[in-house]
């Protein structure tokens, strides 16, 4: 059994509550995906954050782990702390049409 982590998100418009992310399917889009034990420490820390915020005891053996909104800031901080963007790379922001 592999150690996979998928993070999916659903974005709603604050004013109306309508889903504005990937409206052609179920509204969820993939934020990131990690596979393998090389990322096990990050996955374990993210699970710990979720457990702390929900007072639960999920492990990497669970198929799905809910992520409460209250945990998002801590997860974001963990990812930013562990990430870097080399000076010679950049992100391209593409315009999108939202009706």
PDB file of N, CA and C in Angstrom, residues 3 5 7 34 38-53 58-60 65-68 71-79 81-82:
ATOM      1  N   UNK A   3       1.731   5.448   0.111  1.00  0.00           N
ATOM      2  CA  UNK A   3       1.404   6.572   0.969  1.00  0.00           C
ATOM      3  C   UNK A   3       1.115   7.754   0.056  1.00  0.00           C
ATOM      4  N   UNK A   5      -1.166  11.313  -0.835  1.00  0.00           N
ATOM      5  CA  UNK A   5      -1.935  12.406  -0.267  1.00  0.00           C
ATOM      6  C   UNK A   5      -2.447  13.274  -1.405  1.00  0.00           C
ATOM      7  N   UNK A   7      -4.847  16.662  -1.996  1.00  0.00           N
ATOM      8  CA  UNK A   7      -5.582  17.756  -1.379  1.00  0.00           C
ATOM      9  C   UNK A   7      -6.463  18.358  -2.450  1.00  0.00           C
ATOM     10  N   UNK A  34       0.868  14.154  -3.473  1.00  0.00           N
ATOM     11  CA  UNK A  34       2.163  13.587  -3.128  1.00  0.00           C
ATOM     12  C   UNK A  34       2.013  12.085  -3.053  1.00  0.00           C
ATOM     13  N   UNK A  38       8.756   9.493   0.705  1.00  0.00           N
ATOM     14  CA  UNK A  38       9.618  10.675   0.728  1.00  0.00           C
ATOM     15  C   UNK A  38       8.897  11.874   1.332  1.00  0.00           C
ATOM     16  N   UNK A  39       7.568  11.880   1.212  1.00  0.00           N
ATOM     17  CA  UNK A  39       6.767  12.988   1.719  1.00  0.00           C
ATOM     18  C   UNK A  39       6.036  12.620   3.009  1.00  0.00           C
ATOM     19  N   UNK A  40       6.380  11.481   3.570  1.00  0.00           N
ATOM     20  CA  UNK A  40       5.688  10.983   4.759  1.00  0.00           C
ATOM     21  C   UNK A  40       5.710  11.937   5.933  1.00  0.00           C
ATOM     22  N   UNK A  41       6.835  12.640   6.129  1.00  0.00           N
ATOM     23  CA  UNK A  41       6.908  13.563   7.262  1.00  0.00           C
ATOM     24  C   UNK A  41       5.944  14.732   7.097  1.00  0.00           C
ATOM     25  N   UNK A  42       5.789  15.237   5.881  1.00  0.00           N
ATOM     26  CA  UNK A  42       4.841  16.331   5.631  1.00  0.00           C
ATOM     27  C   UNK A  42       3.413  15.832   5.839  1.00  0.00           C
ATOM     28  N   UNK A  43       3.130  14.668   5.303  1.00  0.00           N
ATOM     29  CA  UNK A  43       1.794  14.094   5.437  1.00  0.00           C
ATOM     30  C   UNK A  43       1.458  13.870   6.909  1.00  0.00           C
ATOM     31  N   UNK A  44       2.400  13.305   7.662  1.00  0.00           N
ATOM     32  CA  UNK A  44       2.172  13.067   9.094  1.00  0.00           C
ATOM     33  C   UNK A  44       1.887  14.368   9.837  1.00  0.00           C
ATOM     34  N   UNK A  45       2.630  15.420   9.518  1.00  0.00           N
ATOM     35  CA  UNK A  45       2.412  16.703  10.189  1.00  0.00           C
ATOM     36  C   UNK A  45       1.055  17.293   9.819  1.00  0.00           C
ATOM     37  N   UNK A  46       0.639  17.124   8.576  1.00  0.00           N
ATOM     38  CA  UNK A  46      -0.675  17.630   8.173  1.00  0.00           C
ATOM     39  C   UNK A  46      -1.784  16.862   8.894  1.00  0.00           C
ATOM     40  N   UNK A  47      -1.631  15.557   9.026  1.00  0.00           N
ATOM     41  CA  UNK A  47      -2.613  14.752   9.754  1.00  0.00           C
ATOM     42  C   UNK A  47      -2.643  15.173  11.221  1.00  0.00           C
ATOM     43  N   UNK A  48      -1.463  15.420  11.808  1.00  0.00           N
ATOM     44  CA  UNK A  48      -1.404  15.882  13.195  1.00  0.00           C
ATOM     45  C   UNK A  48      -2.146  17.206  13.372  1.00  0.00           C
ATOM     46  N   UNK A  49      -1.983  18.110  12.424  1.00  0.00           N
ATOM     47  CA  UNK A  49      -2.674  19.403  12.487  1.00  0.00           C
ATOM     48  C   UNK A  49      -4.183  19.190  12.462  1.00  0.00           C
ATOM     49  N   UNK A  50      -4.654  18.346  11.544  1.00  0.00           N
ATOM     50  CA  UNK A  50      -6.096  18.073  11.457  1.00  0.00           C
ATOM     51  C   UNK A  50      -6.607  17.439  12.744  1.00  0.00           C
ATOM     52  N   UNK A  51      -5.867  16.473  13.261  1.00  0.00           N
ATOM     53  CA  UNK A  51      -6.276  15.816  14.506  1.00  0.00           C
ATOM     54  C   UNK A  51      -6.346  16.810  15.665  1.00  0.00           C
ATOM     55  N   UNK A  52      -5.374  17.699  15.729  1.00  0.00           N
ATOM     56  CA  UNK A  52      -5.355  18.686  16.810  1.00  0.00           C
ATOM     57  C   UNK A  52      -6.578  19.614  16.721  1.00  0.00           C
ATOM     58  N   UNK A  53      -6.946  19.993  15.525  1.00  0.00           N
ATOM     59  CA  UNK A  53      -8.078  20.911  15.345  1.00  0.00           C
ATOM     60  C   UNK A  53      -9.433  20.225  15.522  1.00  0.00           C
ATOM     61  N   UNK A  58      -6.906  10.399  13.483  1.00  0.00           N
ATOM     62  CA  UNK A  58      -6.687   9.816  12.160  1.00  0.00           C
ATOM     63  C   UNK A  58      -5.216   9.465  11.981  1.00  0.00           C
ATOM     64  N   UNK A  59      -4.944   8.504  11.098  1.00  0.00           N
ATOM     65  CA  UNK A  59      -3.573   8.129  10.755  1.00  0.00           C
ATOM     66  C   UNK A  59      -3.466   8.058   9.237  1.00  0.00           C
ATOM     67  N   UNK A  60      -2.262   7.770   8.754  1.00  0.00           N
ATOM     68  CA  UNK A  60      -2.082   7.645   7.303  1.00  0.00           C
ATOM     69  C   UNK A  60      -2.711   6.365   6.750  1.00  0.00           C
ATOM     70  N   UNK A  65      -9.468  11.933   5.261  1.00  0.00           N
ATOM     71  CA  UNK A  65      -9.337  12.693   6.496  1.00  0.00           C
ATOM     72  C   UNK A  65      -9.903  14.078   6.227  1.00  0.00           C
ATOM     73  N   UNK A  66     -10.952  14.451   6.946  1.00  0.00           N
ATOM     74  CA  UNK A  66     -11.503  15.794   6.735  1.00  0.00           C
ATOM     75  C   UNK A  66     -10.526  16.857   7.231  1.00  0.00           C
ATOM     76  N   UNK A  67     -10.519  17.983   6.551  1.00  0.00           N
ATOM     77  CA  UNK A  67      -9.666  19.099   6.947  1.00  0.00           C
ATOM     78  C   UNK A  67     -10.571  20.252   7.355  1.00  0.00           C
ATOM     79  N   UNK A  68     -10.635  20.541   8.646  1.00  0.00           N
ATOM     80  CA  UNK A  68     -11.502  21.633   9.074  1.00  0.00           C
ATOM     81  C   UNK A  68     -10.922  22.984   8.661  1.00  0.00           C
ATOM     82  N   UNK A  71      -8.001  24.491  10.484  1.00  0.00           N
ATOM     83  CA  UNK A  71      -6.659  23.933  10.319  1.00  0.00           C
ATOM     84  C   UNK A  71      -5.930  24.486   9.099  1.00  0.00           C
ATOM     85  N   UNK A  72      -6.632  25.166   8.216  1.00  0.00           N
ATOM     86  CA  UNK A  72      -6.028  25.603   6.954  1.00  0.00           C
ATOM     87  C   UNK A  72      -4.840  26.540   7.146  1.00  0.00           C
ATOM     88  N   UNK A  73      -4.923  27.454   8.079  1.00  0.00           N
ATOM     89  CA  UNK A  73      -3.811  28.391   8.302  1.00  0.00           C
ATOM     90  C   UNK A  73      -2.558  27.642   8.754  1.00  0.00           C
ATOM     91  N   UNK A  74      -2.713  26.670   9.659  1.00  0.00           N
ATOM     92  CA  UNK A  74      -1.559  25.899  10.130  1.00  0.00           C
ATOM     93  C   UNK A  74      -0.976  25.037   9.013  1.00  0.00           C
ATOM     94  N   UNK A  75      -1.839  24.459   8.184  1.00  0.00           N
ATOM     95  CA  UNK A  75      -1.362  23.651   7.060  1.00  0.00           C
ATOM     96  C   UNK A  75      -0.624  24.521   6.053  1.00  0.00           C
ATOM     97  N   UNK A  76      -1.196  25.683   5.762  1.00  0.00           N
ATOM     98  CA  UNK A  76      -0.543  26.616   4.849  1.00  0.00           C
ATOM     99  C   UNK A  76       0.833  27.002   5.376  1.00  0.00           C
ATOM    100  N   UNK A  77       0.919  27.325   6.666  1.00  0.00           N
ATOM    101  CA  UNK A  77       2.201  27.705   7.263  1.00  0.00           C
ATOM    102  C   UNK A  77       3.217  26.568   7.145  1.00  0.00           C
ATOM    103  N   UNK A  78       2.768  25.341   7.372  1.00  0.00           N
ATOM    104  CA  UNK A  78       3.657  24.179   7.240  1.00  0.00           C
ATOM    105  C   UNK A  78       4.193  24.070   5.813  1.00  0.00           C
ATOM    106  N   UNK A  79       3.306  24.201   4.831  1.00  0.00           N
ATOM    107  CA  UNK A  79       3.720  24.067   3.432  1.00  0.00           C
ATOM    108  C   UNK A  79       4.657  25.186   3.005  1.00  0.00           C
ATOM    109  N   UNK A  81       6.605  26.909   4.970  1.00  0.00           N
ATOM    110  CA  UNK A  81       7.864  26.708   5.691  1.00  0.00           C
ATOM    111  C   UNK A  81       8.738  25.663   5.003  1.00  0.00           C
ATOM    112  N   UNK A  82       8.110  24.652   4.417  1.00  0.00           N
ATOM    113  CA  UNK A  82       8.843  23.554   3.789  1.00  0.00           C
ATOM    114  C   UNK A  82       9.095  23.768   2.306  1.00  0.00           C
TER     115      UNK A  82
END
